[in-house]
CSV table of C-alpha atoms in Angstrom, one decimal:
chain,number,residue,atom,x,y,z
H,1,UNK,CA,11.5,84.5,125.4
H,2,UNK,CA,11.3,86.9,122.7
H,3,UNK,CA,11.4,85.6,119.1
H,4,UNK,CA,11.5,81.9,119.8
H,5,UNK,CA,8.2,80.7,121.8
H,6,UNK,CA,6.6,80.3,118.6
H,7,UNK,CA,9.0,78.1,116.9
H,8,UNK,CA,9.6,75.7,120.1
H,9,UNK,CA,6.8,73.3,119.0
H,10,UNK,CA,8.8,72.5,115.3
H,11,UNK,CA,12.4,72.9,116.7
H,12,UNK,CA,13.1,69.0,116.7
H,13,UNK,CA,12.3,69.0,113.1
H,14,UNK,CA,14.9,71.7,112.5
H,15,UNK,CA,17.8,69.7,114.0
H,16,UNK,CA,19.6,67.9,111.4
H,17,UNK,CA,21.5,65.2,113.1
H,18,UNK,CA,22.9,63.9,109.7
H,19,UNK,CA,25.4,66.2,108.8
H,20,UNK,CA,28.0,67.8,111.0
H,21,UNK,CA,27.0,71.5,112.0
H,22,UNK,CA,29.6,74.3,112.9
H,23,UNK,CA,28.2,75.5,116.1
H,24,UNK,CA,27.8,71.9,117.2
H,25,UNK,CA,31.5,71.5,116.3
H,26,UNK,CA,32.7,74.0,118.1
H,27,UNK,CA,31.0,73.1,121.0
H,28,UNK,CA,32.5,69.6,120.8
H,29,UNK,CA,36.1,71.6,120.7
H,30,UNK,CA,35.1,73.7,123.5
H,31,UNK,CA,34.5,70.5,125.8
H,32,UNK,CA,31.0,70.9,125.6
H,33,UNK,CA,28.2,67.8,125.4
H,34,UNK,CA,25.6,69.6,122.8
H,35,UNK,CA,26.9,67.8,119.8
H,36,UNK,CA,26.1,64.3,118.2
H,37,UNK,CA,28.4,61.5,117.2
H,38,UNK,CA,28.4,63.2,113.4
H,39,UNK,CA,29.7,66.3,114.9
H,40,UNK,CA,32.5,64.6,116.9
H,41,UNK,CA,33.7,62.6,114.1
H,42,UNK,CA,33.6,65.7,111.9
H,43,UNK,CA,35.5,67.6,114.6
H,44,UNK,CA,38.3,64.9,114.8
H,45,UNK,CA,38.7,65.0,111.1
H,46,UNK,CA,38.9,68.7,110.9
H,47,UNK,CA,41.7,68.6,114.0
H,48,UNK,CA,43.8,65.8,112.2
H,49,UNK,CA,44.1,68.2,109.2
H,50,UNK,CA,44.4,71.2,111.5
H,51,UNK,CA,46.0,70.4,115.0
H,52,UNK,CA,45.6,74.2,116.5
H,53,UNK,CA,42.1,74.3,115.6
H,54,UNK,CA,41.2,73.6,119.5
H,55,UNK,CA,43.7,75.9,120.4
H,56,UNK,CA,41.5,78.8,118.5
H,57,UNK,CA,38.2,78.1,119.5
H,58,UNK,CA,39.5,78.3,122.7
H,59,UNK,CA,41.6,81.6,121.9
H,60,UNK,CA,38.3,82.8,120.4
H,61,UNK,CA,36.2,82.3,123.5
H,62,UNK,CA,39.0,83.9,125.5
H,63,UNK,CA,38.9,87.1,123.5
H,64,UNK,CA,35.3,87.2,123.9
H,65,UNK,CA,35.9,87.5,127.7
H,66,UNK,CA,38.5,90.0,127.6
H,67,UNK,CA,36.6,92.2,125.2
H,68,UNK,CA,33.7,92.3,127.1
H,69,UNK,CA,35.6,92.7,130.3
H,70,UNK,CA,37.3,95.7,128.9
H,71,UNK,CA,34.0,97.2,127.5
H,72,UNK,CA,32.3,96.8,130.3
H,73,UNK,CA,34.8,97.8,133.2
H,74,UNK,CA,37.0,100.4,131.5
H,75,UNK,CA,34.5,101.8,128.6
H,76,UNK,CA,31.6,102.1,130.3
H,77,UNK,CA,29.1,100.0,128.3
H,78,UNK,CA,26.2,98.2,129.8
H,79,UNK,CA,24.6,96.7,126.2
H,80,UNK,CA,25.4,94.0,124.2
H,81,UNK,CA,24.0,93.0,120.8
H,82,UNK,CA,25.5,89.4,120.5
H,83,UNK,CA,24.7,87.8,116.9
H,84,UNK,CA,25.8,84.4,116.2
H,85,UNK,CA,25.8,83.4,119.8
H,86,UNK,CA,26.6,79.7,119.3
H,87,UNK,CA,25.7,77.4,121.8
H,88,UNK,CA,25.9,78.3,125.5
H,89,UNK,CA,29.3,77.6,127.5
H,90,UNK,CA,31.2,79.2,130.5
H,91,UNK,CA,31.2,82.5,130.5
H,92,UNK,CA,28.9,84.0,128.0
H,93,UNK,CA,28.5,87.5,127.3
H,94,UNK,CA,26.0,88.2,129.7
H,95,UNK,CA,27.8,86.5,132.7
H,96,UNK,CA,31.0,88.0,131.7
H,97,UNK,CA,29.4,91.7,131.7
H,98,UNK,CA,26.9,91.4,134.8
H,99,UNK,CA,29.9,90.2,136.9
H,100,UNK,CA,31.2,93.5,136.4
H,101,UNK,CA,28.0,95.5,136.0
H,102,UNK,CA,25.0,93.4,137.2
H,103,UNK,CA,22.7,96.4,135.4
H,104,UNK,CA,24.1,95.0,132.1
H,105,UNK,CA,21.5,94.2,129.1
H,106,UNK,CA,22.3,91.7,126.5
H,107,UNK,CA,20.4,90.4,123.5
H,108,UNK,CA,21.7,87.1,121.9
H,109,UNK,CA,20.6,86.3,118.2
H,110,UNK,CA,21.1,82.7,116.2
H,111,UNK,CA,19.3,81.1,113.9
H,112,UNK,CA,20.5,77.4,114.9
H,113,UNK,CA,17.5,75.3,116.1
H,114,UNK,CA,20.0,73.7,118.7
H,115,UNK,CA,21.1,76.9,120.1
H,116,UNK,CA,17.2,78.1,120.5
H,117,UNK,CA,16.8,74.7,122.2
H,118,UNK,CA,19.3,75.7,124.8
H,119,UNK,CA,18.4,79.3,124.7
H,120,UNK,CA,17.1,79.5,128.3
H,121,UNK,CA,20.6,78.9,129.3
H,122,UNK,CA,21.4,82.4,128.0
H,123,UNK,CA,18.4,83.9,129.8
H,124,UNK,CA,19.7,83.6,133.4
H,125,UNK,CA,20.2,87.4,133.9
H,126,UNK,CA,20.8,88.9,137.0
H,127,UNK,CA,17.6,90.7,138.8
H,128,UNK,CA,19.3,94.3,137.8
H,129,UNK,CA,20.0,93.6,134.3
H,130,UNK,CA,18.2,91.7,131.4
H,131,UNK,CA,18.6,89.1,128.7
H,132,UNK,CA,16.8,87.8,125.4
H,133,UNK,CA,17.2,85.7,122.8
H,134,UNK,CA,16.1,86.3,119.0
H,135,UNK,CA,15.8,83.3,116.7
H,136,UNK,CA,17.2,85.0,113.8
H,137,UNK,CA,19.7,85.0,110.7
H,138,UNK,CA,22.3,87.9,110.8
H,139,UNK,CA,21.2,88.8,107.2
H,140,UNK,CA,17.6,90.0,108.8
H,141,UNK,CA,19.2,93.2,109.8
H,142,UNK,CA,15.9,95.2,110.3
H,143,UNK,CA,14.3,92.2,112.1
H,144,UNK,CA,17.2,92.0,114.7
H,145,UNK,CA,17.0,95.5,115.1
H,146,UNK,CA,13.3,95.7,115.6
H,147,UNK,CA,13.1,92.9,118.3
H,148,UNK,CA,16.3,93.9,119.8
H,149,UNK,CA,15.0,97.2,120.8
H,150,UNK,CA,12.5,95.9,123.5
H,151,UNK,CA,15.7,95.0,125.4
H,152,UNK,CA,18.4,97.5,124.7
H,153,UNK,CA,18.0,101.5,124.2
H,154,UNK,CA,19.7,102.4,120.9
H,155,UNK,CA,20.0,106.3,121.7
H,156,UNK,CA,23.2,104.6,124.1
H,157,UNK,CA,26.2,103.2,123.1
H,158,UNK,CA,25.8,99.3,122.3
H,159,UNK,CA,28.6,96.5,122.0
H,160,UNK,CA,27.7,94.6,118.8
H,161,UNK,CA,29.5,91.4,118.9
H,162,UNK,CA,30.2,89.2,115.8
H,163,UNK,CA,32.4,86.6,117.0
H,164,UNK,CA,33.1,83.7,113.8
H,165,UNK,CA,29.7,84.3,112.0
H,166,UNK,CA,30.5,86.8,109.1
H,167,UNK,CA,32.7,83.6,108.2
H,168,UNK,CA,29.1,82.7,106.7
H,169,UNK,CA,28.0,85.1,104.7
H,170,UNK,CA,29.9,84.8,101.2
H,171,UNK,CA,31.0,87.7,99.0
H,172,UNK,CA,27.6,87.6,97.1
H,173,UNK,CA,25.8,88.7,99.8
H,174,UNK,CA,27.4,91.9,100.6
H,175,UNK,CA,29.0,91.0,104.3
H,176,UNK,CA,30.6,94.4,104.7
H,177,UNK,CA,27.3,96.1,104.1
H,178,UNK,CA,25.4,93.8,106.5
H,179,UNK,CA,27.8,94.9,109.7
H,180,UNK,CA,27.7,98.4,108.1
H,181,UNK,CA,23.9,98.3,108.5
H,182,UNK,CA,24.4,97.3,112.1
H,183,UNK,CA,26.8,99.8,112.9
H,184,UNK,CA,24.5,102.6,111.6
H,185,UNK,CA,21.9,101.9,113.7
H,186,UNK,CA,24.0,102.0,116.8
H,187,UNK,CA,24.9,105.8,118.4
H,188,UNK,CA,28.5,107.2,118.7
H,189,UNK,CA,30.7,105.5,121.5
H,190,UNK,CA,29.0,102.1,120.1
H,191,UNK,CA,31.8,99.3,119.7
H,192,UNK,CA,32.0,96.3,117.3
H,193,UNK,CA,33.8,93.3,118.5
H,194,UNK,CA,34.6,91.2,115.5
H,195,UNK,CA,36.7,87.5,114.9
H,196,UNK,CA,37.0,85.9,111.7
H,197,UNK,CA,38.8,82.9,110.3
H,198,UNK,CA,41.7,84.1,108.1
H,199,UNK,CA,43.3,82.6,105.2
H,200,UNK,CA,47.4,83.3,105.0
H,201,UNK,CA,50.4,81.6,103.5
H,202,UNK,CA,52.0,80.3,106.4
H,203,UNK,CA,48.9,78.8,107.4
H,204,UNK,CA,47.9,76.2,104.8
H,205,UNK,CA,46.6,73.8,107.0
H,206,UNK,CA,43.7,76.3,107.9
H,207,UNK,CA,42.8,76.0,104.0
H,208,UNK,CA,42.5,72.3,104.0
H,209,UNK,CA,40.5,72.0,107.5
H,210,UNK,CA,38.1,74.8,105.5
H,211,UNK,CA,37.8,72.7,102.3
H,212,UNK,CA,37.2,69.8,104.2
H,213,UNK,CA,34.7,71.4,105.9
H,214,UNK,CA,33.0,72.9,103.0
H,215,UNK,CA,32.7,69.6,101.3
H,216,UNK,CA,30.9,67.5,104.3
H,217,UNK,CA,29.5,69.9,106.7
H,218,UNK,CA,26.9,73.0,107.1
H,219,UNK,CA,26.7,75.8,106.6
H,220,UNK,CA,29.4,76.9,104.2
H,221,UNK,CA,32.5,78.9,105.5
H,222,UNK,CA,34.3,81.8,103.6
H,223,UNK,CA,38.0,82.5,104.5
H,224,UNK,CA,39.0,86.2,104.2
H,225,UNK,CA,42.8,87.7,104.7
H,226,UNK,CA,43.7,89.7,107.7
H,227,UNK,CA,43.4,92.6,105.5
H,228,UNK,CA,39.9,91.7,104.3
H,229,UNK,CA,38.8,91.3,108.1
H,230,UNK,CA,40.5,94.6,108.9
H,231,UNK,CA,38.0,95.8,106.5
H,232,UNK,CA,35.0,95.4,108.7
H,233,UNK,CA,36.1,98.0,110.9
H,234,UNK,CA,36.3,100.9,108.3
H,235,UNK,CA,35.3,103.9,109.7
H,236,UNK,CA,35.9,103.0,113.3
H,237,UNK,CA,38.5,103.8,115.5
H,238,UNK,CA,40.5,100.6,115.8
H,239,UNK,CA,41.6,100.1,119.5
H,240,UNK,CA,45.0,99.1,119.5
H,241,UNK,CA,46.6,96.4,119.2
H,242,UNK,CA,44.3,96.3,116.0
H,243,UNK,CA,43.2,93.6,114.1
H,244,UNK,CA,45.5,90.4,115.1
H,245,UNK,CA,45.1,86.6,116.4
H,246,UNK,CA,42.7,86.3,119.0
H,247,UNK,CA,45.4,85.3,120.9
H,248,UNK,CA,47.5,88.3,121.0
H,249,UNK,CA,44.3,90.7,121.5
H,250,UNK,CA,45.3,92.2,124.8
H,251,UNK,CA,46.1,89.0,126.8
H,252,UNK,CA,46.0,88.4,130.3
H,253,UNK,CA,49.5,89.1,131.8
H,254,UNK,CA,49.3,85.6,133.8
H,255,UNK,CA,48.7,84.0,130.3
H,256,UNK,CA,51.1,85.6,128.4
H,257,UNK,CA,54.0,85.7,130.8
H,258,UNK,CA,57.0,87.0,129.2
H,259,UNK,CA,56.6,85.7,125.9
H,260,UNK,CA,53.7,86.5,123.1
H,261,UNK,CA,51.0,83.9,122.9
H,262,UNK,CA,51.2,81.5,120.0
H,263,UNK,CA,49.2,83.0,116.9
H,264,UNK,CA,45.9,81.6,115.8
H,265,UNK,CA,44.0,81.4,112.4
H,266,UNK,CA,41.0,83.5,114.4
H,267,UNK,CA,41.7,87.2,113.9
H,268,UNK,CA,40.0,89.7,115.9
H,269,UNK,CA,39.7,93.0,117.0
H,270,UNK,CA,37.7,95.8,118.6
H,271,UNK,CA,36.3,99.1,117.1
H,272,UNK,CA,35.0,102.6,118.4
H,273,UNK,CA,32.2,104.3,116.5
H,274,UNK,CA,33.3,108.2,116.5
């Protein structure tokens, strides 16, 4: 398991169960079991402040599935670099992609020790394809690219997936520069799939929930406006319908019906490198 074997012995020491952690709370909202009482309590309190939080956790996950299906089936992408993987749940990136194209190759990246502990669940590749896991922080671009190159061919298009992870990079850490460095390392025809919690005047409960989280949980969150989220796609060709609520990015016909899905405070989009 690239990037992880050396850390397995001390992994328990890195898991702090005294404070809620975003990956574990997200897992709780998605109905998972990889969380602790402190995460469940925080998750309940945040849901009380922002009742729609579970909806946008689910919308973000569904957005991942639709984006990966489109890139695999319609665009022909066979390589995925998924940074900020989170805890394994149903329909992880490799499961969606390899269901369509078994030869797909996926590299997951996360720096959460609990995700590392469960990383084996992310490595159940089809025989024709490959999966790997890197224990690294999004900010360590060179390390990620260096290790990922053992599995991915950076002369061929890659889908870079950044779902709900850039929110943890403060403005003083050059989040746009980090994303740009990753995209610059990929060839033309590669795609960026990105989602981000937004702040907007008509969604005040989101701001209240984020304020509660930043006072009680780890790591801290950085909200951005829809326009600021769109900036991450500068220089790319944005696929229709652009950057908008994850629930409204190419919703499945059976889910949407005759009405537009309700908006959630998680916005996302997909862009193609020229």
